[in-house]
Amino acid sequence: MTTINETQHNIKEFLLAGVPSLQAHQNLLFIALLLVYFTVMVGNLLILYLVILDQRLHTPMYFFLCHLSFIDILVTTTILPKMFAIILLEDRIISFSGCFLQMYLVLAFGCTENLILIVMAYDRYIAIMKPLHYHLIINGKLCVLLAVGAWVLGYLTPFVPLINALSLTYCGPNIVAFCYCDYPSVVSLACADVTDIINMAFIFAMCILNIPLLLILFSYLKIILNIYFMKTEDSKKTFSTCSSHLMVVITYYFSSDLLYITVMTGNISADTRIIIGVFIYLLTPVLNPIIYSLRNKQIKQAAEKYLDLPLRPITFFH
């Protein structure tokens, strides 16, 4: 018994198109993507390592940052290895079940990252707006509950579009016009009119992305106004820790919006859409550790002090 009922479909496997316009430069493309993967892995693993190692970083903000780094590692690992196989070995085949699993994981990781960013914004909001009650509100138990809730909801959210896609019959062709199993690219191969399903998925994605974005931006507007009128050094210092998160939020949400808008735009070439899609999915995993490292004094201090020392047993939320 397979994970996905393939007996109702004529298609047993899909062929990933890769990036056709760059296949003539496959060695250069492989090196570029390998450098990206190396940067993502080293940068995010370094953040995980330093946060675990340094007692000063055992706070809610860095606890959630670890989850963000872990998601970035997972999403790139879900996408890039198959791309390496396409580029180096011209292995374009992916099983029916494997394709839908990859599609689901990419969507689930995206939804989970979305929720983690909301949780991080809430943490910063309480830190600035209610500093005297911060440790009473944002305690270790709440942090764990918020993190678990983000992962559970992140994995549950894509089920509706996934079930809609699985309810279709796939009888050919089987060439996915993308370098991984992208939702609209796969669904468009169904033997039916999928316009309504793709439009519904687009509206669903826009709501999932932009409603949280508006809430986060509203919270930061209140934070900025609070700091402006209070004019206290402590508030300004606390807000400086929010700037990294705000940069990540802007990068993630606006790049994600661009990805979905390009999918629905018919006046760009397939190759351009593929390149934009890959670039956007790899953008935040590359930038997140850079932004948090370069703009975060505590991370830089931890790197200078503990990078060469062995790992010690830890307990969060001291």
CSV table of C-alpha atoms in Angstrom, one decimal:
chain,number,residue,atom,x,y,z
A,1,MET,CA,0.0,0.0,0.0
A,2,THR,CA,1.6,3.3,-1.1
A,3,THR,CA,1.3,6.6,0.7
A,4,ILE,CA,-0.6,8.0,-2.1
A,5,ASN,CA,-3.1,6.0,-4.1
A,6,GLU,CA,-1.5,5.8,-7.5
A,7,THR,CA,-3.9,3.2,-9.0
A,8,GLN,CA,-6.3,6.0,-10.0
A,9,HIS,CA,-3.6,7.7,-12.1
A,10,ASN,CA,-2.0,6.7,-15.4
A,11,ILE,CA,1.1,8.6,-14.3
A,12,LYS,CA,3.5,6.8,-11.9
A,13,GLU,CA,6.3,9.3,-12.1
A,14,PHE,CA,7.0,12.8,-13.1
A,15,LEU,CA,9.9,14.4,-15.0
A,16,LEU,CA,11.3,17.6,-13.6
A,17,ALA,CA,12.3,20.2,-16.3
A,18,GLY,CA,15.0,21.7,-14.2
A,19,VAL,CA,16.2,25.1,-15.5
A,20,PRO,CA,16.4,24.5,-19.3
A,21,SER,CA,17.8,27.9,-20.2
A,22,LEU,CA,20.8,27.3,-17.9
A,23,GLN,CA,21.5,23.6,-18.8
A,24,ALA,CA,24.3,24.7,-21.2
A,25,HIS,CA,26.0,26.2,-18.1
A,26,GLN,CA,25.3,23.3,-15.8
A,27,ASN,CA,28.7,23.2,-14.2
A,28,LEU,CA,28.5,26.9,-13.3
A,29,LEU,CA,24.9,26.4,-12.1
A,30,PHE,CA,25.9,23.5,-9.9
A,31,ILE,CA,28.8,25.4,-8.3
A,32,ALA,CA,26.5,28.4,-7.6
A,33,LEU,CA,23.8,26.2,-6.0
A,34,LEU,CA,26.4,24.3,-4.1
A,35,LEU,CA,27.8,27.5,-2.7
A,36,VAL,CA,24.2,28.6,-1.8
A,37,TYR,CA,23.6,25.2,0.0
A,38,PHE,CA,27.0,25.5,1.8
A,39,THR,CA,26.2,29.0,2.9
A,40,VAL,CA,22.7,28.0,4.2
A,41,MET,CA,24.0,25.0,6.0
A,42,VAL,CA,27.1,26.7,7.6
A,43,GLY,CA,25.2,29.9,8.5
A,44,ASN,CA,22.2,28.3,10.0
A,45,LEU,CA,24.1,25.5,11.8
A,46,LEU,CA,26.4,28.1,13.2
A,47,ILE,CA,23.5,30.0,14.7
A,48,LEU,CA,22.1,26.8,16.2
A,49,TYR,CA,25.5,25.9,17.6
A,50,LEU,CA,26.2,29.4,19.1
A,51,VAL,CA,22.7,29.7,20.6
A,52,ILE,CA,23.1,26.2,22.2
A,53,LEU,CA,26.6,27.0,23.4
A,54,ASP,CA,26.2,30.5,24.8
A,55,GLN,CA,24.1,30.8,28.0
A,56,ARG,CA,23.5,34.5,27.2
A,57,LEU,CA,21.5,33.4,24.2
A,58,HIS,CA,19.1,31.1,26.1
A,59,THR,CA,16.3,33.6,25.7
A,60,PRO,CA,12.9,33.3,23.9
A,61,MET,CA,14.1,35.4,20.9
A,62,TYR,CA,17.0,33.1,20.2
A,63,PHE,CA,14.9,30.0,20.9
A,64,PHE,CA,12.6,31.0,18.1
A,65,LEU,CA,15.6,32.0,15.9
A,66,CYS,CA,16.8,28.4,16.2
A,67,HIS,CA,13.5,27.2,14.8
A,68,LEU,CA,13.8,29.6,12.0
A,69,SER,CA,17.3,28.4,11.2
A,70,PHE,CA,16.2,24.8,11.4
A,71,ILE,CA,13.3,25.4,8.9
A,72,ASP,CA,15.8,27.1,6.5
A,73,ILE,CA,18.0,24.0,6.6
A,74,LEU,CA,15.0,21.7,5.9
A,75,VAL,CA,13.5,23.7,3.0
A,76,THR,CA,16.8,23.9,1.2
A,77,THR,CA,17.5,20.2,1.8
A,78,THR,CA,14.1,19.4,0.4
A,79,ILE,CA,14.7,21.3,-2.8
A,80,LEU,CA,18.4,21.3,-3.7
A,81,PRO,CA,19.6,17.7,-3.6
A,82,LYS,CA,17.1,16.7,-6.4
A,83,MET,CA,18.3,19.8,-8.3
A,84,PHE,CA,21.9,18.6,-8.0
A,85,ALA,CA,20.8,15.2,-9.4
A,86,ILE,CA,19.1,16.9,-12.4
A,87,ILE,CA,22.2,19.1,-13.1
A,88,LEU,CA,24.9,16.5,-12.6
A,89,LEU,CA,23.3,13.2,-13.5
A,90,GLU,CA,20.3,14.4,-15.6
A,91,ASP,CA,18.2,12.4,-13.3
A,92,ARG,CA,14.8,14.1,-13.8
A,93,ILE,CA,12.6,11.3,-12.6
A,94,ILE,CA,10.7,11.6,-9.4
A,95,SER,CA,8.0,9.2,-8.3
A,96,PHE,CA,4.4,10.2,-8.0
A,97,SER,CA,4.4,9.8,-4.2
A,98,GLY,CA,7.9,11.5,-4.0
A,99,CYS,CA,6.6,14.5,-6.0
A,100,PHE,CA,3.6,15.1,-3.8
A,101,LEU,CA,5.7,14.6,-0.6
A,102,GLN,CA,8.2,17.2,-1.8
A,103,MET,CA,5.4,19.6,-2.7
A,104,TYR,CA,3.8,19.1,0.7
A,105,LEU,CA,7.1,19.6,2.6
A,106,VAL,CA,7.9,22.8,0.8
A,107,LEU,CA,4.4,24.2,1.5
A,108,ALA,CA,4.5,23.0,5.2
A,109,PHE,CA,8.0,24.5,5.8
A,110,GLY,CA,6.8,27.8,4.3
A,111,CYS,CA,3.7,27.9,6.5
A,112,THR,CA,5.7,27.0,9.6
A,113,GLU,CA,8.3,29.7,8.9
A,114,ASN,CA,5.4,32.1,8.4
A,115,LEU,CA,4.1,31.3,11.9
A,116,ILE,CA,7.5,31.4,13.5
A,117,LEU,CA,8.0,34.9,12.2
A,118,ILE,CA,4.6,35.9,13.7
A,119,VAL,CA,5.7,34.4,17.1
A,120,MET,CA,9.0,36.3,16.9
A,121,ALA,CA,7.1,39.5,16.2
A,122,TYR,CA,4.8,38.9,19.2
A,123,ASP,CA,7.9,38.3,21.4
A,124,ARG,CA,9.4,41.6,20.4
A,125,TYR,CA,6.1,43.4,20.8
A,126,ILE,CA,5.8,42.3,24.4
A,127,ALA,CA,9.4,43.0,25.1
A,128,ILE,CA,9.0,46.7,24.1
A,129,MET,CA,5.4,47.4,24.9
A,130,LYS,CA,5.2,45.6,28.2
A,131,PRO,CA,8.9,45.3,29.4
A,132,LEU,CA,8.0,45.0,33.1
A,133,HIS,CA,5.7,42.0,32.4
A,134,TYR,CA,7.8,40.4,29.7
A,135,HIS,CA,9.2,37.5,31.7
A,136,LEU,CA,5.8,36.8,33.2
A,137,ILE,CA,4.1,36.6,29.8
A,138,ILE,CA,6.9,35.2,27.6
A,139,ASN,CA,8.0,32.3,29.8
A,140,GLY,CA,9.6,29.0,28.9
A,141,LYS,CA,6.3,27.1,28.9
A,142,LEU,CA,4.6,29.6,26.5
A,143,CYS,CA,7.7,29.5,24.2
A,144,VAL,CA,7.4,25.8,23.8
A,145,LEU,CA,3.7,25.9,23.3
A,146,LEU,CA,4.0,28.6,20.6
A,147,ALA,CA,6.8,26.7,18.8
A,148,VAL,CA,4.9,23.4,18.9
A,149,GLY,CA,1.7,25.2,17.7
A,150,ALA,CA,3.6,26.8,14.8
A,151,TRP,CA,5.0,23.4,13.7
A,152,VAL,CA,1.6,21.6,14.0
A,153,LEU,CA,-0.4,24.4,12.3
A,154,GLY,CA,2.4,24.7,9.7
A,155,TYR,CA,2.0,21.1,8.8
A,156,LEU,CA,-1.8,21.1,8.9
A,157,THR,CA,-2.3,24.2,6.7
A,158,PRO,CA,-1.2,22.7,3.4
A,159,PHE,CA,-3.6,19.8,3.6
A,160,VAL,CA,-6.5,21.5,1.9
A,161,PRO,CA,-4.6,22.4,-1.3
A,162,LEU,CA,-2.8,19.1,-1.2
A,163,ILE,CA,-6.1,17.1,-1.0
A,164,ASN,CA,-7.5,19.2,-3.8
A,165,ALA,CA,-4.5,18.3,-5.9
A,166,LEU,CA,-4.7,14.6,-5.0
A,167,SER,CA,-8.4,14.5,-5.9
A,168,LEU,CA,-7.5,15.1,-9.5
A,169,THR,CA,-6.6,12.5,-12.1
A,170,TYR,CA,-3.2,12.6,-13.8
A,171,CYS,CA,-3.1,10.8,-17.1
A,172,GLY,CA,-0.3,12.7,-19.0
A,173,PRO,CA,1.8,14.6,-19.8
A,174,ASN,CA,4.1,14.1,-16.9
A,175,ILE,CA,6.8,16.9,-17.4
A,176,VAL,CA,6.7,19.3,-14.5
A,177,ALA,CA,7.8,22.7,-15.9
A,178,PHE,CA,9.9,23.5,-12.8
A,179,CYS,CA,13.0,22.2,-11.0
A,180,TYR,CA,11.0,20.7,-8.1
A,181,CYS,CA,7.4,19.7,-7.5
A,182,ASP,CA,5.9,23.2,-7.4
A,183,TYR,CA,2.1,23.1,-6.7
A,184,PRO,CA,0.7,24.9,-9.7
A,185,SER,CA,3.2,23.2,-12.1
A,186,VAL,CA,2.1,19.8,-10.9
A,187,VAL,CA,-1.7,20.6,-10.7
A,188,SER,CA,-1.6,22.0,-14.2
A,189,LEU,CA,-0.8,18.4,-15.5
A,190,ALA,CA,-4.1,17.0,-14.3
A,191,CYS,CA,-6.6,15.8,-16.9
A,192,ALA,CA,-9.2,18.4,-16.0
A,193,ASP,CA,-9.8,22.2,-15.9
A,194,VAL,CA,-7.8,23.2,-12.8
A,195,THR,CA,-8.3,27.0,-13.2
A,196,ASP,CA,-10.5,27.2,-10.1
A,197,ILE,CA,-8.2,25.0,-8.0
A,198,ILE,CA,-5.2,27.1,-8.9
A,199,ASN,CA,-7.1,30.3,-8.3
A,200,MET,CA,-8.3,29.1,-4.9
A,201,ALA,CA,-4.8,28.0,-4.0
A,202,PHE,CA,-3.5,31.5,-4.9
A,203,ILE,CA,-6.1,33.2,-2.8
A,204,PHE,CA,-5.4,30.9,0.0
A,205,ALA,CA,-1.7,31.6,-0.2
A,206,MET,CA,-2.2,35.3,-0.3
A,207,CYS,CA,-4.3,35.2,2.8
A,208,ILE,CA,-1.8,32.9,4.6
A,209,LEU,CA,1.0,35.3,3.7
A,210,ASN,CA,-0.5,38.8,3.9
A,211,ILE,CA,-2.8,38.7,6.9
A,212,PRO,CA,0.1,37.8,9.2
A,213,LEU,CA,2.2,40.4,7.3
A,214,LEU,CA,-0.3,43.1,8.1
A,215,LEU,CA,-0.5,42.1,11.7
A,216,ILE,CA,3.3,42.1,12.0
A,217,LEU,CA,3.6,45.5,10.3
A,218,PHE,CA,0.8,46.9,12.6
A,219,SER,CA,2.6,45.7,15.7
A,220,TYR,CA,5.8,47.3,14.5
A,221,LEU,CA,4.0,50.6,13.8
A,222,LYS,CA,2.8,50.6,17.4
A,223,ILE,CA,6.3,49.8,18.6
A,224,ILE,CA,7.8,52.7,16.6
A,225,LEU,CA,5.1,55.1,17.8
A,226,ASN,CA,5.7,54.0,21.4
A,227,ILE,CA,9.4,54.5,21.1
A,228,TYR,CA,8.9,57.9,19.4
A,229,PHE,CA,6.7,59.3,22.1
A,230,MET,CA,8.6,57.7,25.0
A,231,LYS,CA,12.0,58.5,23.8
A,232,THR,CA,13.7,56.3,26.3
A,233,GLU,CA,17.1,54.8,25.7
A,234,ASP,CA,16.0,51.4,26.9
A,235,SER,CA,13.2,51.3,24.4
A,236,LYS,CA,15.5,52.4,21.5
A,237,LYS,CA,18.0,49.8,22.5
A,238,THR,CA,15.3,47.1,22.6
A,239,PHE,CA,14.0,48.1,19.2
A,240,SER,CA,17.5,47.7,17.8
A,241,THR,CA,17.0,43.9,18.4
A,242,CYS,CA,13.8,44.1,16.3
A,243,SER,CA,15.5,45.6,13.2
A,244,SER,CA,17.0,42.2,12.2
A,245,HIS,CA,13.6,40.5,12.5
A,246,LEU,CA,11.9,43.3,10.6
A,247,MET,CA,14.4,42.9,7.7
A,248,VAL,CA,13.8,39.1,7.7
A,249,VAL,CA,10.0,39.7,7.7
A,250,ILE,CA,10.2,42.1,4.8
A,251,THR,CA,12.5,39.8,2.8
A,252,TYR,CA,10.4,36.7,3.4
A,253,TYR,CA,6.9,38.1,2.9
A,254,PHE,CA,7.6,40.3,-0.1
A,255,SER,CA,9.7,37.7,-1.9
A,256,SER,CA,7.0,35.1,-1.2
A,257,ASP,CA,4.3,37.5,-2.6
A,258,LEU,CA,6.5,38.0,-5.7
A,259,LEU,CA,6.8,34.2,-6.1
A,260,TYR,CA,3.0,33.7,-6.1
A,261,ILE,CA,2.3,36.7,-8.3
A,262,THR,CA,4.8,35.5,-10.9
A,263,VAL,CA,3.0,32.1,-11.0
A,264,MET,CA,-0.3,33.9,-11.8
A,265,THR,CA,1.3,36.2,-14.3
A,266,GLY,CA,1.2,34.8,-17.8
A,267,ASN,CA,3.5,37.4,-19.5
A,268,ILE,CA,6.8,36.0,-18.3
A,269,SER,CA,8.7,33.0,-19.7
A,270,ALA,CA,8.7,29.6,-18.1
A,271,ASP,CA,12.5,29.9,-17.5
A,272,THR,CA,12.2,33.3,-15.9
A,273,ARG,CA,9.5,31.9,-13.5
A,274,ILE,CA,11.6,28.9,-12.6
A,275,ILE,CA,14.7,31.1,-11.9
A,276,ILE,CA,12.6,33.5,-9.8
A,277,GLY,CA,11.0,30.6,-7.9
A,278,VAL,CA,14.3,29.0,-7.0
A,279,PHE,CA,15.9,32.4,-6.2
A,280,ILE,CA,13.1,33.4,-3.8
A,281,TYR,CA,13.0,30.0,-2.0
A,282,LEU,CA,16.7,30.1,-1.4
A,283,LEU,CA,16.9,33.9,-0.6
A,284,THR,CA,15.7,33.9,3.0
A,285,PRO,CA,17.7,30.8,4.1
A,286,VAL,CA,20.8,32.5,2.8
A,287,LEU,CA,20.0,36.0,4.2
A,288,ASN,CA,18.6,35.0,7.6
A,289,PRO,CA,21.9,34.0,9.2
A,290,ILE,CA,23.7,36.9,7.5
A,291,ILE,CA,21.2,39.5,8.8
A,292,TYR,CA,21.1,38.1,12.3
A,293,SER,CA,24.9,37.7,12.5
A,294,LEU,CA,26.0,41.0,11.1
A,295,ARG,CA,23.4,43.1,12.9
A,296,ASN,CA,23.4,41.2,16.2
A,297,LYS,CA,26.0,42.1,18.7
A,298,GLN,CA,25.3,39.1,21.0
A,299,ILE,CA,25.7,36.6,18.2
A,300,LYS,CA,29.0,38.2,17.2
A,301,GLN,CA,30.2,38.1,20.8
A,302,ALA,CA,29.2,34.5,21.1
A,303,ALA,CA,31.1,33.7,17.9
A,304,GLU,CA,34.2,35.4,19.1
A,305,LYS,CA,34.1,33.7,22.5
A,306,TYR,CA,32.8,30.2,22.0
A,307,LEU,CA,33.3,29.2,18.4
A,308,ASP,CA,36.4,27.1,19.1
A,309,LEU,CA,35.1,25.6,22.4
A,310,PRO,CA,33.5,22.2,22.9
A,311,LEU,CA,29.7,22.0,23.3
A,312,ARG,CA,28.4,21.9,26.9
A,313,PRO,CA,25.1,20.6,28.3
A,314,ILE,CA,22.4,23.4,28.2
A,315,THR,CA,19.1,24.4,29.6
A,316,PHE,CA,17.1,27.1,27.9
A,317,PHE,CA,15.3,30.1,29.6
A,318,HIS,CA,17.6,30.8,32.5
